[in-house]
């Protein structure tokens, strides 16, 4: 026991010595500069990319346009209580940017700046809270270069903002010190409420860390009877969270219940693996490698898990209880949901980043320095490769395990998107052509795929104040897309044809 305490003291001395090189204000400034550089590069990317938005992004853009159009005092009630399937925080944030710079896709993506800052700050604080400032800084660099975050912040979606709010709520929960601080408990309650207004799955990530905090709180109360104020702070924190988010959920409860049930069942339609099957149980493990991290970061993470086990004295176990329940609890919960996607467990990566980097502080100084430099270099190269492509690196390194499973060791693409393309899917041109016929409505029939889909057509129609109808018989104009040679219906005349990048044709019939 004495030996273990001596070992722990030596570890903290190493952390303290290494931490002298870092100060919070320097690190905050550096993180802000990194975030600004990422936002700037993302704007370069979106101005270079010519493909239209895919299904989910187009849906979120349509939702943001609805909120933006109601962003004024005369429609304040409608604006606050608007229901567009998802909670409103991301759209509220976007409304501020869109009102300043005008509605456009680049501006919508620019609004990610808020959540990118929150995510970076929260990851730094997590690393600092559990280990040291140097760990916090390295974990932040590690996180921002993960291929999935590199991609997601180039799009206008909800999962990256959700990751930011989850990370912030987690670090604030830890800072309450099991609800011993009244002020921090109130702040945590506010952020928890805002997290629920980001996406309802926020609760699934926070439920086990919250139970951990409540368990430790009750244990403190039982052991020290004078600490009943902790229970009061915990209850007060919950009430604050309810006040922040309850109004939206209560006013939209009926629609929300219907849509959430439908969303949970959509995994069946999409062919997601059956819960309990081997494929389902390993789904998020494979996605951690194939989509979220790639091989090198995964090796850092596995090494971190080994060090957590190897250094499992009482102090370190208590310190990392929140991280472990957060990571493995979330993976377990989402594994038992039928609807699966690599994006759904994205918020765990802030904690994964801390576990992946803390162990470097246990190494000798030279080893720590060399590995830190190599990790930073890898992170920079990965960010550039996924964002813009690097000709001197392989496009991908993939190992086929069997017919169904593969391991992506490295790839110059993230999730759905990678380096910008010059592909023209003529969706915007088709909309502009339709605009030439005043007060016209249009419908779409045929192939609905990622880069030419009904969601994107609906968004551009909404943006251009056109009527997009589902019944082709009622439409003034008909858009037809198919892989084979197609002709307009006999009662219509072909007025325009576009050859799309995948070889299909888009015809406009009047």
Tab-separated table of C-alpha atoms in Angstrom:
chain	number	residue	atom	x	y	z
A	1	UNK	CA	0.000	0.000	0.000
A	2	UNK	CA	2.850	2.347	0.897
A	3	UNK	CA	4.549	1.496	-2.392
A	4	UNK	CA	1.385	2.335	-4.359
A	5	UNK	CA	1.109	5.736	-2.664
A	6	UNK	CA	4.781	6.520	-3.394
A	7	UNK	CA	4.239	5.563	-7.051
A	8	UNK	CA	1.166	7.806	-7.251
A	9	UNK	CA	3.036	10.752	-5.696
A	10	UNK	CA	5.851	10.362	-8.227
A	11	UNK	CA	3.306	10.374	-11.051
A	12	UNK	CA	1.763	13.613	-9.802
A	13	UNK	CA	5.249	15.162	-9.489
A	14	UNK	CA	5.887	14.291	-13.144
A	15	UNK	CA	2.537	15.854	-14.141
A	16	UNK	CA	3.275	19.006	-12.120
A	17	UNK	CA	6.750	19.413	-13.586
A	18	UNK	CA	5.528	18.935	-17.144
A	19	UNK	CA	2.569	21.245	-16.509
A	20	UNK	CA	4.882	24.185	-15.786
A	21	UNK	CA	5.314	24.498	-19.558
A	22	UNK	CA	1.587	25.115	-19.939
A	23	UNK	CA	-0.741	27.812	-18.683
A	24	UNK	CA	-4.485	28.018	-19.245
A	25	UNK	CA	-4.440	31.338	-21.079
A	26	UNK	CA	-1.786	30.114	-23.519
A	27	UNK	CA	-3.678	26.898	-24.113
A	28	UNK	CA	-7.034	28.644	-24.542
A	29	UNK	CA	-5.424	31.039	-27.036
A	30	UNK	CA	-3.836	28.155	-28.937
A	31	UNK	CA	-7.109	26.214	-29.017
A	32	UNK	CA	-8.952	29.293	-30.275
A	33	UNK	CA	-6.381	29.707	-33.076
A	34	UNK	CA	-6.692	26.016	-34.019
A	35	UNK	CA	-10.490	26.252	-34.097
A	36	UNK	CA	-10.347	29.439	-36.190
A	37	UNK	CA	-7.966	27.751	-38.656
A	38	UNK	CA	-10.324	24.759	-38.934
A	39	UNK	CA	-13.342	27.010	-39.536
A	40	UNK	CA	-11.392	28.933	-42.196
A	41	UNK	CA	-10.316	25.708	-43.943
A	42	UNK	CA	-13.905	24.432	-43.808
A	43	UNK	CA	-15.058	27.573	-45.601
A	44	UNK	CA	-12.424	26.984	-48.284
A	45	UNK	CA	-13.705	23.407	-48.544
A	46	UNK	CA	-17.388	24.288	-48.905
A	47	UNK	CA	-16.650	26.957	-51.513
A	48	UNK	CA	-14.700	24.309	-53.478
A	49	UNK	CA	-17.289	21.526	-53.198
A	50	UNK	CA	-19.938	21.426	-55.936
A	51	UNK	CA	-22.132	18.516	-54.810
A	52	UNK	CA	-25.541	19.382	-53.341
A	53	UNK	CA	-26.369	18.422	-49.734
A	54	UNK	CA	-27.202	14.801	-48.977
A	55	UNK	CA	-30.437	13.648	-47.313
A	56	UNK	CA	-29.795	14.533	-43.653
A	57	UNK	CA	-27.929	17.757	-44.305
A	58	UNK	CA	-30.665	18.961	-46.672
A	59	UNK	CA	-33.274	18.230	-43.991
A	60	UNK	CA	-31.367	20.271	-41.403
A	61	UNK	CA	-30.888	23.111	-43.886
A	62	UNK	CA	-34.653	23.135	-44.539
A	63	UNK	CA	-35.300	23.228	-40.800
A	64	UNK	CA	-32.832	26.079	-40.309
A	65	UNK	CA	-34.526	28.040	-43.107
A	66	UNK	CA	-37.898	27.606	-41.366
A	67	UNK	CA	-36.443	28.950	-38.125
A	68	UNK	CA	-34.584	31.748	-39.925
A	69	UNK	CA	-37.787	32.956	-41.602
A	70	UNK	CA	-39.401	33.270	-38.150
A	71	UNK	CA	-36.391	34.925	-36.506
A	72	UNK	CA	-38.059	38.200	-35.521
A	73	UNK	CA	-40.002	39.614	-32.580
A	74	UNK	CA	-43.383	39.422	-34.311
A	75	UNK	CA	-43.056	35.631	-34.616
A	76	UNK	CA	-41.160	34.990	-31.373
A	77	UNK	CA	-43.673	32.483	-29.963
A	78	UNK	CA	-43.716	30.492	-33.206
A	79	UNK	CA	-39.925	30.646	-33.400
A	80	UNK	CA	-39.391	29.256	-29.882
A	81	UNK	CA	-41.984	26.473	-30.076
A	82	UNK	CA	-41.484	25.464	-33.722
A	83	UNK	CA	-41.360	21.692	-34.170
A	84	UNK	CA	-39.264	20.290	-37.004
A	85	UNK	CA	-38.669	16.773	-35.647
A	86	UNK	CA	-35.379	17.732	-33.946
A	87	UNK	CA	-34.935	20.000	-30.889
A	88	UNK	CA	-34.138	23.630	-31.826
A	89	UNK	CA	-30.769	24.628	-30.288
A	90	UNK	CA	-28.693	24.033	-33.440
A	91	UNK	CA	-31.214	26.009	-35.500
A	92	UNK	CA	-31.353	28.827	-32.937
A	93	UNK	CA	-27.577	29.107	-33.078
A	94	UNK	CA	-27.616	29.070	-36.895
A	95	UNK	CA	-30.260	31.841	-36.966
A	96	UNK	CA	-27.779	34.261	-35.389
A	97	UNK	CA	-25.128	33.609	-38.051
A	98	UNK	CA	-27.686	33.607	-40.874
A	99	UNK	CA	-29.128	36.943	-39.744
A	100	UNK	CA	-25.630	38.456	-39.729
A	101	UNK	CA	-24.352	37.076	-43.035
A	102	UNK	CA	-27.481	36.088	-44.961
A	103	UNK	CA	-28.882	32.643	-45.667
A	104	UNK	CA	-26.467	30.332	-47.492
A	105	UNK	CA	-24.989	26.880	-47.029
A	106	UNK	CA	-21.485	28.269	-46.204
A	107	UNK	CA	-23.033	30.473	-43.493
A	108	UNK	CA	-24.939	27.533	-42.030
A	109	UNK	CA	-21.659	25.612	-41.842
A	110	UNK	CA	-19.962	28.668	-40.337
A	111	UNK	CA	-22.416	28.409	-37.432
A	112	UNK	CA	-20.535	25.241	-36.394
A	113	UNK	CA	-17.920	27.635	-35.008
A	114	UNK	CA	-19.912	27.899	-31.757
A	115	UNK	CA	-19.980	24.146	-31.168
A	116	UNK	CA	-16.421	23.611	-32.355
A	117	UNK	CA	-15.275	26.043	-29.663
A	118	UNK	CA	-17.424	24.339	-27.022
A	119	UNK	CA	-16.144	20.876	-27.988
A	120	UNK	CA	-12.503	21.988	-27.955
A	121	UNK	CA	-12.819	23.798	-24.625
A	122	UNK	CA	-14.650	20.862	-23.022
A	123	UNK	CA	-12.120	18.265	-24.208
A	124	UNK	CA	-9.262	20.396	-22.904
A	125	UNK	CA	-11.012	20.740	-19.540
A	126	UNK	CA	-11.688	16.980	-19.392
A	127	UNK	CA	-8.016	16.216	-19.929
A	128	UNK	CA	-6.979	18.847	-17.409
A	129	UNK	CA	-9.557	17.730	-14.860
A	130	UNK	CA	-8.487	14.093	-14.900
A	131	UNK	CA	-4.775	14.418	-15.588
A	132	UNK	CA	-3.059	17.644	-16.643
A	133	UNK	CA	-3.162	20.680	-18.923
A	134	UNK	CA	-0.753	19.032	-21.340
A	135	UNK	CA	-3.087	16.010	-21.611
A	136	UNK	CA	-6.025	18.357	-22.207
A	137	UNK	CA	-4.207	20.129	-25.028
A	138	UNK	CA	-2.999	16.946	-26.704
A	139	UNK	CA	-6.440	15.332	-26.362
A	140	UNK	CA	-8.014	18.363	-28.074
A	141	UNK	CA	-5.616	18.108	-31.036
A	142	UNK	CA	-6.245	14.343	-31.188
A	143	UNK	CA	-10.022	14.870	-31.207
A	144	UNK	CA	-10.196	17.625	-33.830
A	145	UNK	CA	-8.248	15.470	-36.301
A	146	UNK	CA	-10.428	12.380	-35.993
A	147	UNK	CA	-11.774	11.728	-39.513
A	148	UNK	CA	-15.413	11.835	-38.506
A	149	UNK	CA	-15.167	15.223	-36.801
A	150	UNK	CA	-13.114	16.552	-39.728
A	151	UNK	CA	-16.058	15.633	-41.971
A	152	UNK	CA	-18.943	16.506	-39.678
A	153	UNK	CA	-17.862	20.092	-39.093
A	154	UNK	CA	-17.843	20.613	-42.875
A	155	UNK	CA	-21.548	19.819	-42.902
A	156	UNK	CA	-24.625	21.244	-41.247
A	157	UNK	CA	-25.791	18.401	-39.032
A	158	UNK	CA	-26.654	17.753	-35.392
A	159	UNK	CA	-24.273	15.044	-34.171
A	160	UNK	CA	-21.158	17.235	-33.952
A	161	UNK	CA	-23.030	19.957	-31.983
A	162	UNK	CA	-24.478	17.190	-29.792
A	163	UNK	CA	-20.933	15.963	-29.110
A	164	UNK	CA	-19.970	19.458	-27.975
A	165	UNK	CA	-22.908	19.763	-25.578
A	166	UNK	CA	-22.362	16.260	-24.174
A	167	UNK	CA	-18.659	16.983	-23.545
A	168	UNK	CA	-19.505	20.302	-21.851
A	169	UNK	CA	-22.182	18.691	-19.665
A	170	UNK	CA	-19.798	15.874	-18.687
A	171	UNK	CA	-17.000	18.200	-17.606
A	172	UNK	CA	-19.424	20.450	-15.691
A	173	UNK	CA	-20.933	17.419	-13.950
A	174	UNK	CA	-17.455	16.433	-12.809
A	175	UNK	CA	-16.719	19.993	-11.678
A	176	UNK	CA	-19.774	19.963	-9.372
A	177	UNK	CA	-17.737	17.526	-7.227
A	178	UNK	CA	-20.777	15.315	-6.672
A	179	UNK	CA	-23.026	18.396	-6.340
A	180	UNK	CA	-20.991	19.948	-3.516
A	181	UNK	CA	-20.988	23.313	-5.328
A	182	UNK	CA	-24.331	25.106	-5.638
A	183	UNK	CA	-23.199	27.497	-8.396
A	184	UNK	CA	-21.647	24.743	-10.498
A	185	UNK	CA	-24.727	22.573	-10.021
A	186	UNK	CA	-26.890	25.381	-11.422
A	187	UNK	CA	-24.565	25.865	-14.405
A	188	UNK	CA	-24.611	22.110	-15.011
A	189	UNK	CA	-28.431	22.171	-14.929
A	190	UNK	CA	-28.517	24.940	-17.543
A	191	UNK	CA	-26.126	23.075	-19.860
A	192	UNK	CA	-28.005	19.805	-19.319
A	193	UNK	CA	-31.209	21.534	-20.424
A	194	UNK	CA	-29.478	23.000	-23.487
A	195	UNK	CA	-28.090	19.548	-24.285
A	196	UNK	CA	-31.626	18.151	-24.305
A	197	UNK	CA	-32.534	20.967	-26.720
A	198	UNK	CA	-29.764	19.783	-29.058
A	199	UNK	CA	-30.924	16.192	-29.548
A	200	UNK	CA	-32.952	13.839	-27.362
A	201	UNK	CA	-30.149	11.215	-27.419
A	202	UNK	CA	-28.194	13.598	-25.176
A	203	UNK	CA	-29.809	11.843	-22.203
A	204	UNK	CA	-28.529	8.418	-23.335
A	205	UNK	CA	-24.933	9.650	-23.100
A	206	UNK	CA	-25.338	11.383	-19.757
A	207	UNK	CA	-27.486	8.865	-17.887
A	208	UNK	CA	-24.670	6.620	-16.569
A	209	UNK	CA	-22.259	9.458	-15.613
A	210	UNK	CA	-25.237	11.112	-13.899
A	211	UNK	CA	-26.040	7.933	-11.970
A	212	UNK	CA	-22.359	7.705	-11.038
A	213	UNK	CA	-22.445	11.255	-9.660
A	214	UNK	CA	-25.696	10.620	-7.768
A	215	UNK	CA	-24.346	7.371	-6.299
A	216	UNK	CA	-21.192	9.110	-5.065
A	217	UNK	CA	-23.335	11.979	-3.777
A	218	UNK	CA	-25.587	9.677	-1.752
A	219	UNK	CA	-22.570	7.814	-0.413
A	220	UNK	CA	-21.086	11.101	0.796
A	221	UNK	CA	-24.393	12.054	2.414
A	222	UNK	CA	-24.637	8.684	4.194
A	223	UNK	CA	-21.023	8.794	5.374
A	224	UNK	CA	-21.155	12.469	6.366
A	225	UNK	CA	-24.640	13.266	7.585
A	226	UNK	CA	-24.052	17.009	7.478
A	227	UNK	CA	-23.763	16.999	3.670
A	228	UNK	CA	-27.490	16.881	2.857
A	229	UNK	CA	-26.959	20.087	0.880
A	230	UNK	CA	-25.556	17.889	-1.933
A	231	UNK	CA	-28.990	16.304	-2.410
A	232	UNK	CA	-30.586	19.756	-2.448
A	233	UNK	CA	-28.075	20.915	-5.113
A	234	UNK	CA	-28.744	17.804	-7.239
A	235	UNK	CA	-32.523	18.361	-7.097
A	236	UNK	CA	-32.112	22.048	-7.842
A	237	UNK	CA	-29.881	21.204	-10.831
A	238	UNK	CA	-32.589	18.904	-12.198
A	239	UNK	CA	-35.235	21.595	-11.815
A	240	UNK	CA	-33.068	24.076	-13.710
A	241	UNK	CA	-32.588	21.565	-16.554
A	242	UNK	CA	-36.358	21.045	-16.648
A	243	UNK	CA	-37.020	24.799	-16.797
A	244	UNK	CA	-34.557	25.214	-19.672
A	245	UNK	CA	-35.793	22.352	-21.866
A	246	UNK	CA	-39.203	21.291	-20.540
A	247	UNK	CA	-41.230	23.966	-22.349
A	248	UNK	CA	-40.226	22.671	-25.807
A	249	UNK	CA	-40.678	18.994	-24.954
A	250	UNK	CA	-44.039	19.473	-23.265
A	251	UNK	CA	-45.446	21.601	-26.096
A	252	UNK	CA	-44.322	19.065	-28.719
A	253	UNK	CA	-44.763	15.855	-26.734
A	254	UNK	CA	-47.366	14.241	-28.989
A	255	UNK	CA	-45.463	14.766	-32.256
A	256	UNK	CA	-42.197	13.878	-30.583
A	257	UNK	CA	-43.482	10.567	-29.248
A	258	UNK	CA	-44.716	9.521	-32.690
A	259	UNK	CA	-41.504	10.552	-34.456
A	260	UNK	CA	-39.106	9.023	-31.916
A	261	UNK	CA	-40.906	5.659	-32.084
A	262	UNK	CA	-40.754	5.810	-35.896
A	263	UNK	CA	-37.055	6.723	-35.714
A	264	UNK	CA	-36.272	3.762	-33.472
A	265	UNK	CA	-38.038	1.449	-35.921
A	266	UNK	CA	-36.267	2.865	-38.981
A	267	UNK	CA	-33.342	0.521	-38.340
A	268	UNK	CA	-35.527	-2.334	-39.570
A	269	UNK	CA	-36.207	-0.562	-42.881
A	270	UNK	CA	-32.528	0.339	-43.289
A	271	UNK	CA	-31.414	-3.242	-42.698
A	272	UNK	CA	-29.428	-2.562	-39.521
A	273	UNK	CA	-28.232	-5.708	-37.695
A	274	UNK	CA	-30.621	-7.481	-35.342
A	275	UNK	CA	-30.060	-6.593	-31.677
A	276	UNK	CA	-28.210	-9.423	-29.919
A	277	UNK	CA	-26.482	-10.681	-33.062
A	278	UNK	CA	-22.696	-10.751	-33.295
A	279	UNK	CA	-22.817	-8.115	-36.027
A	280	UNK	CA	-24.874	-5.827	-33.777
A	281	UNK	CA	-22.611	-6.382	-30.770
A	282	UNK	CA	-19.481	-5.523	-32.777
A	283	UNK	CA	-21.086	-2.719	-34.817
A	284	UNK	CA	-19.730	0.233	-32.853
A	285	UNK	CA	-16.331	-1.399	-32.299
A	286	UNK	CA	-15.822	-1.671	-36.064
A	287	UNK	CA	-17.119	1.853	-36.558
A	288	UNK	CA	-14.654	3.178	-33.989
A	289	UNK	CA	-11.869	1.959	-36.306
A	290	UNK	CA	-13.491	2.303	-39.719
A	291	UNK	CA	-15.232	5.663	-39.413
A	292	UNK	CA	-14.381	7.498	-36.212
A	293	UNK	CA	-10.628	7.038	-35.650
A	294	UNK	CA	-8.679	4.725	-38.031
A	295	UNK	CA	-5.842	2.488	-36.860
A	296	UNK	CA	-3.222	4.803	-35.293
A	297	UNK	CA	-5.645	6.629	-32.940
A	298	UNK	CA	-7.249	3.282	-32.023
A	299	UNK	CA	-3.826	1.950	-30.969
A	300	UNK	CA	-3.364	5.021	-28.752
A	301	UNK	CA	-6.814	4.375	-27.253
A	302	UNK	CA	-6.131	0.680	-26.571
A	303	UNK	CA	-2.816	1.608	-24.962
A	304	UNK	CA	-4.668	4.098	-22.774
A	305	UNK	CA	-7.097	1.370	-21.659
A	306	UNK	CA	-4.137	-0.852	-20.803
A	307	UNK	CA	-2.589	1.913	-18.676
A	308	UNK	CA	-5.916	2.464	-16.903
A	309	UNK	CA	-5.872	-1.199	-15.917
A	310	UNK	CA	-2.165	-1.239	-15.100
A	311	UNK	CA	-2.395	1.922	-12.954
A	312	UNK	CA	-5.638	0.877	-11.271
A	313	UNK	CA	-4.950	2.120	-7.751
A	314	UNK	CA	-7.821	3.670	-5.776
A	315	UNK	CA	-7.066	7.267	-6.812
A	316	UNK	CA	-6.876	6.571	-10.542
A	317	UNK	CA	-9.937	4.315	-10.510
A	318	UNK	CA	-12.039	7.038	-8.864
A	319	UNK	CA	-10.692	9.643	-11.273
A	320	UNK	CA	-11.589	7.634	-14.358
A	321	UNK	CA	-14.911	6.207	-13.225
A	322	UNK	CA	-16.782	8.947	-15.102
A	323	UNK	CA	-14.824	8.443	-18.323
A	324	UNK	CA	-15.284	4.677	-18.350
A	325	UNK	CA	-18.999	4.712	-17.531
A	326	UNK	CA	-19.467	7.415	-20.160
A	327	UNK	CA	-17.649	5.602	-22.994
A	328	UNK	CA	-18.716	2.010	-22.412
A	329	UNK	CA	-22.147	2.903	-21.088
A	330	UNK	CA	-23.007	4.856	-24.236
A	331	UNK	CA	-21.696	2.114	-26.529
A	332	UNK	CA	-23.720	-0.490	-24.611
A	333	UNK	CA	-26.919	1.562	-24.760
A	334	UNK	CA	-26.649	2.255	-28.496
A	335	UNK	CA	-25.726	-1.373	-29.196
A	336	UNK	CA	-29.146	-2.360	-27.827
A	337	UNK	CA	-30.956	0.058	-30.150
A	338	UNK	CA	-31.975	-1.328	-33.547
A	339	UNK	CA	-31.397	1.949	-35.397
A	340	UNK	CA	-27.627	2.204	-35.859
A	341	UNK	CA	-25.237	4.636	-37.504
A	342	UNK	CA	-21.569	5.479	-37.000
A	343	UNK	CA	-22.594	9.065	-36.152
A	344	UNK	CA	-24.707	8.050	-33.184
A	345	UNK	CA	-21.787	7.365	-30.816
A	346	UNK	CA	-19.713	10.325	-32.009
A	347	UNK	CA	-19.979	12.142	-28.622
A	348	UNK	CA	-17.860	9.501	-26.853
A	349	UNK	CA	-14.783	10.669	-28.750
A	350	UNK	CA	-14.048	13.549	-26.354
A	351	UNK	CA	-13.503	11.012	-23.549
A	352	UNK	CA	-11.788	8.597	-25.948
A	353	UNK	CA	-9.316	11.378	-26.782
A	354	UNK	CA	-8.422	11.805	-23.106
A	355	UNK	CA	-7.936	8.051	-22.579
A	356	UNK	CA	-5.845	7.924	-25.772
A	357	UNK	CA	-3.383	10.591	-24.665
A	358	UNK	CA	-3.097	10.606	-20.838
A	359	UNK	CA	-0.721	7.629	-20.745
A	360	UNK	CA	2.026	9.604	-22.485
A	361	UNK	CA	2.632	11.358	-19.158
A	362	UNK	CA	3.717	8.049	-17.636
A	363	UNK	CA	6.596	7.731	-20.104
A	364	UNK	CA	10.099	9.101	-19.839
A	365	UNK	CA	10.445	12.703	-20.956
A	366	UNK	CA	12.127	11.969	-24.298
A	367	UNK	CA	9.669	9.195	-25.152
A	368	UNK	CA	6.751	11.441	-24.255
A	369	UNK	CA	8.090	14.274	-26.388
A	370	UNK	CA	8.745	12.073	-29.439
A	371	UNK	CA	5.334	10.375	-29.304
A	372	UNK	CA	3.549	13.692	-28.738
A	373	UNK	CA	5.249	15.218	-31.789
A	374	UNK	CA	4.454	12.135	-33.887
A	375	UNK	CA	0.798	12.221	-32.783
A	376	UNK	CA	0.482	15.928	-33.591
A	377	UNK	CA	2.133	15.345	-36.981
A	378	UNK	CA	-0.218	12.453	-37.712
A	379	UNK	CA	-3.198	14.590	-36.691
A	380	UNK	CA	-2.206	17.431	-39.036
A	381	UNK	CA	-1.658	15.035	-41.947
A	382	UNK	CA	-4.988	13.290	-41.287
A	383	UNK	CA	-6.865	16.579	-41.166
A	384	UNK	CA	-5.324	17.718	-44.467
A	385	UNK	CA	-5.779	14.333	-46.148
A	386	UNK	CA	-9.448	14.021	-45.178
A	387	UNK	CA	-10.118	17.680	-45.996
A	388	UNK	CA	-8.239	18.214	-49.236
A	389	UNK	CA	-6.314	15.044	-50.097
A	390	UNK	CA	-2.548	14.442	-50.042
A	391	UNK	CA	-1.040	12.842	-53.141
A	392	UNK	CA	1.954	11.340	-51.307
A	393	UNK	CA	-0.297	9.289	-48.996
A	394	UNK	CA	-2.336	6.220	-50.024
A	395	UNK	CA	-6.001	6.959	-50.670
A	396	UNK	CA	-6.967	4.130	-48.357
A	397	UNK	CA	-5.527	1.124	-46.561
A	398	UNK	CA	-8.213	-1.503	-46.030
A	399	UNK	CA	-8.028	-5.066	-44.705
A	400	UNK	CA	-10.880	-7.384	-45.718
A	401	UNK	CA	-11.735	-9.679	-42.819
A	402	UNK	CA	-14.609	-11.503	-44.514
A	403	UNK	CA	-17.470	-10.783	-46.916
A	404	UNK	CA	-19.219	-8.450	-44.478
A	405	UNK	CA	-16.467	-6.909	-42.355
A	406	UNK	CA	-13.386	-4.884	-43.111
A	407	UNK	CA	-10.910	-2.733	-41.215
A	408	UNK	CA	-10.122	0.730	-42.540
A	409	UNK	CA	-6.597	1.348	-41.305
A	410	UNK	CA	-6.408	4.731	-43.031
A	411	UNK	CA	-8.403	6.590	-45.675
A	412	UNK	CA	-8.355	10.029	-47.269
A	413	UNK	CA	-12.023	10.524	-46.575
A	414	UNK	CA	-14.109	10.905	-43.488
A	415	UNK	CA	-17.741	10.007	-43.006
A	416	UNK	CA	-19.666	10.456	-46.310
A	417	UNK	CA	-17.419	13.263	-47.506
A	418	UNK	CA	-13.708	13.723	-48.104
A	419	UNK	CA	-11.724	16.087	-50.348
A	420	UNK	CA	-13.930	18.460	-52.384
A	421	UNK	CA	-15.108	17.304	-55.793
A	422	UNK	CA	-15.994	19.185	-58.956
A	423	UNK	CA	-19.008	16.968	-59.662
A	424	UNK	CA	-21.996	18.844	-61.013
A	425	UNK	CA	-25.300	17.151	-60.233
A	426	UNK	CA	-27.255	19.987	-61.899
A	427	UNK	CA	-29.725	20.194	-59.039
A	428	UNK	CA	-29.315	23.951	-58.693
A	429	UNK	CA	-29.488	24.392	-62.475
A	430	UNK	CA	-32.728	22.389	-62.571
A	431	UNK	CA	-34.229	24.601	-59.857
A	432	UNK	CA	-33.132	27.759	-61.709
A	433	UNK	CA	-34.719	26.413	-64.894
A	434	UNK	CA	-38.009	25.767	-63.048
A	435	UNK	CA	-37.944	29.340	-61.726
A	436	UNK	CA	-38.200	30.607	-65.296
A	437	UNK	CA	-41.821	29.431	-65.313
A	438	UNK	CA	-43.579	31.818	-62.875
A	439	UNK	CA	-45.826	30.316	-60.168
A	440	UNK	CA	-44.960	26.800	-61.268
A	441	UNK	CA	-44.993	23.635	-59.207
A	442	UNK	CA	-42.836	20.587	-59.816
A	443	UNK	CA	-42.560	16.926	-58.815
A	444	UNK	CA	-39.788	14.353	-58.923
A	445	UNK	CA	-39.761	10.703	-59.954
A	446	UNK	CA	-36.925	8.185	-60.209
A	447	UNK	CA	-33.653	7.461	-58.454
A	448	UNK	CA	-33.237	9.110	-55.051
A	449	UNK	CA	-29.547	8.861	-54.085
A	450	UNK	CA	-27.099	10.636	-51.816
A	451	UNK	CA	-26.119	13.474	-54.166
A	452	UNK	CA	-29.460	13.880	-55.936
A	453	UNK	CA	-32.389	13.380	-53.605
A	454	UNK	CA	-35.844	14.633	-52.679
A	455	UNK	CA	-34.624	16.242	-49.446
A	456	UNK	CA	-32.225	18.492	-51.360
A	457	UNK	CA	-34.888	19.315	-53.958
A	458	UNK	CA	-37.282	20.208	-51.155
A	459	UNK	CA	-34.685	22.474	-49.533
A	460	UNK	CA	-33.896	24.358	-52.748
A	461	UNK	CA	-37.601	24.633	-53.526
A	462	UNK	CA	-38.219	26.132	-50.078
A	463	UNK	CA	-35.272	28.489	-50.526
A	464	UNK	CA	-36.506	29.566	-53.977
A	465	UNK	CA	-40.157	29.754	-52.846
A	466	UNK	CA	-41.225	27.081	-55.320
A	467	UNK	CA	-43.960	24.490	-54.853
A	468	UNK	CA	-42.532	20.959	-54.634
A	469	UNK	CA	-45.449	18.497	-54.743
A	470	UNK	CA	-45.560	14.739	-54.264
A	471	UNK	CA	-48.243	14.017	-56.874
A	472	UNK	CA	-46.759	14.286	-60.377
A	473	UNK	CA	-50.230	14.651	-61.885
A	474	UNK	CA	-50.671	17.968	-60.049
A	475	UNK	CA	-47.238	19.360	-61.028
A	476	UNK	CA	-46.644	21.890	-63.806
A	477	UNK	CA	-43.168	20.451	-64.342
A	478	UNK	CA	-41.862	16.925	-63.792
A	479	UNK	CA	-38.266	15.942	-63.056
A	480	UNK	CA	-37.426	12.355	-64.049
A	481	UNK	CA	-34.175	10.580	-63.229
A	482	UNK	CA	-33.305	7.011	-64.125
A	483	UNK	CA	-30.347	4.868	-65.094
A	484	UNK	CA	-31.926	3.732	-68.315
A	485	UNK	CA	-33.162	5.719	-71.295
A	486	UNK	CA	-36.401	7.336	-70.201
A	487	UNK	CA	-38.955	9.498	-71.905
A	488	UNK	CA	-41.405	12.021	-70.582
A	489	UNK	CA	-45.016	10.838	-70.171
A	490	UNK	CA	-47.042	11.095	-73.368
A	491	UNK	CA	-48.944	14.141	-72.102
A	492	UNK	CA	-45.702	16.061	-71.421
A	493	UNK	CA	-42.908	17.477	-73.557
A	494	UNK	CA	-39.203	17.179	-72.732
A	495	UNK	CA	-37.722	20.666	-72.302
A	496	UNK	CA	-34.312	20.040	-70.740
A	497	UNK	CA	-31.886	17.130	-70.167
A	498	UNK	CA	-28.846	16.932	-67.873
A	499	UNK	CA	-26.231	14.156	-67.821
A	500	UNK	CA	-25.318	13.483	-64.182
A	501	UNK	CA	-21.887	12.343	-62.923
A	502	UNK	CA	-23.040	8.751	-62.265
A	503	UNK	CA	-24.209	8.335	-65.872
A	504	UNK	CA	-27.912	8.770	-65.144
A	505	UNK	CA	-29.990	11.392	-66.940
A	506	UNK	CA	-32.220	14.057	-65.474
A	507	UNK	CA	-35.045	15.223	-67.700
A	508	UNK	CA	-37.419	18.111	-67.158
A	509	UNK	CA	-40.851	17.515	-68.667
A	510	UNK	CA	-43.546	20.170	-69.103
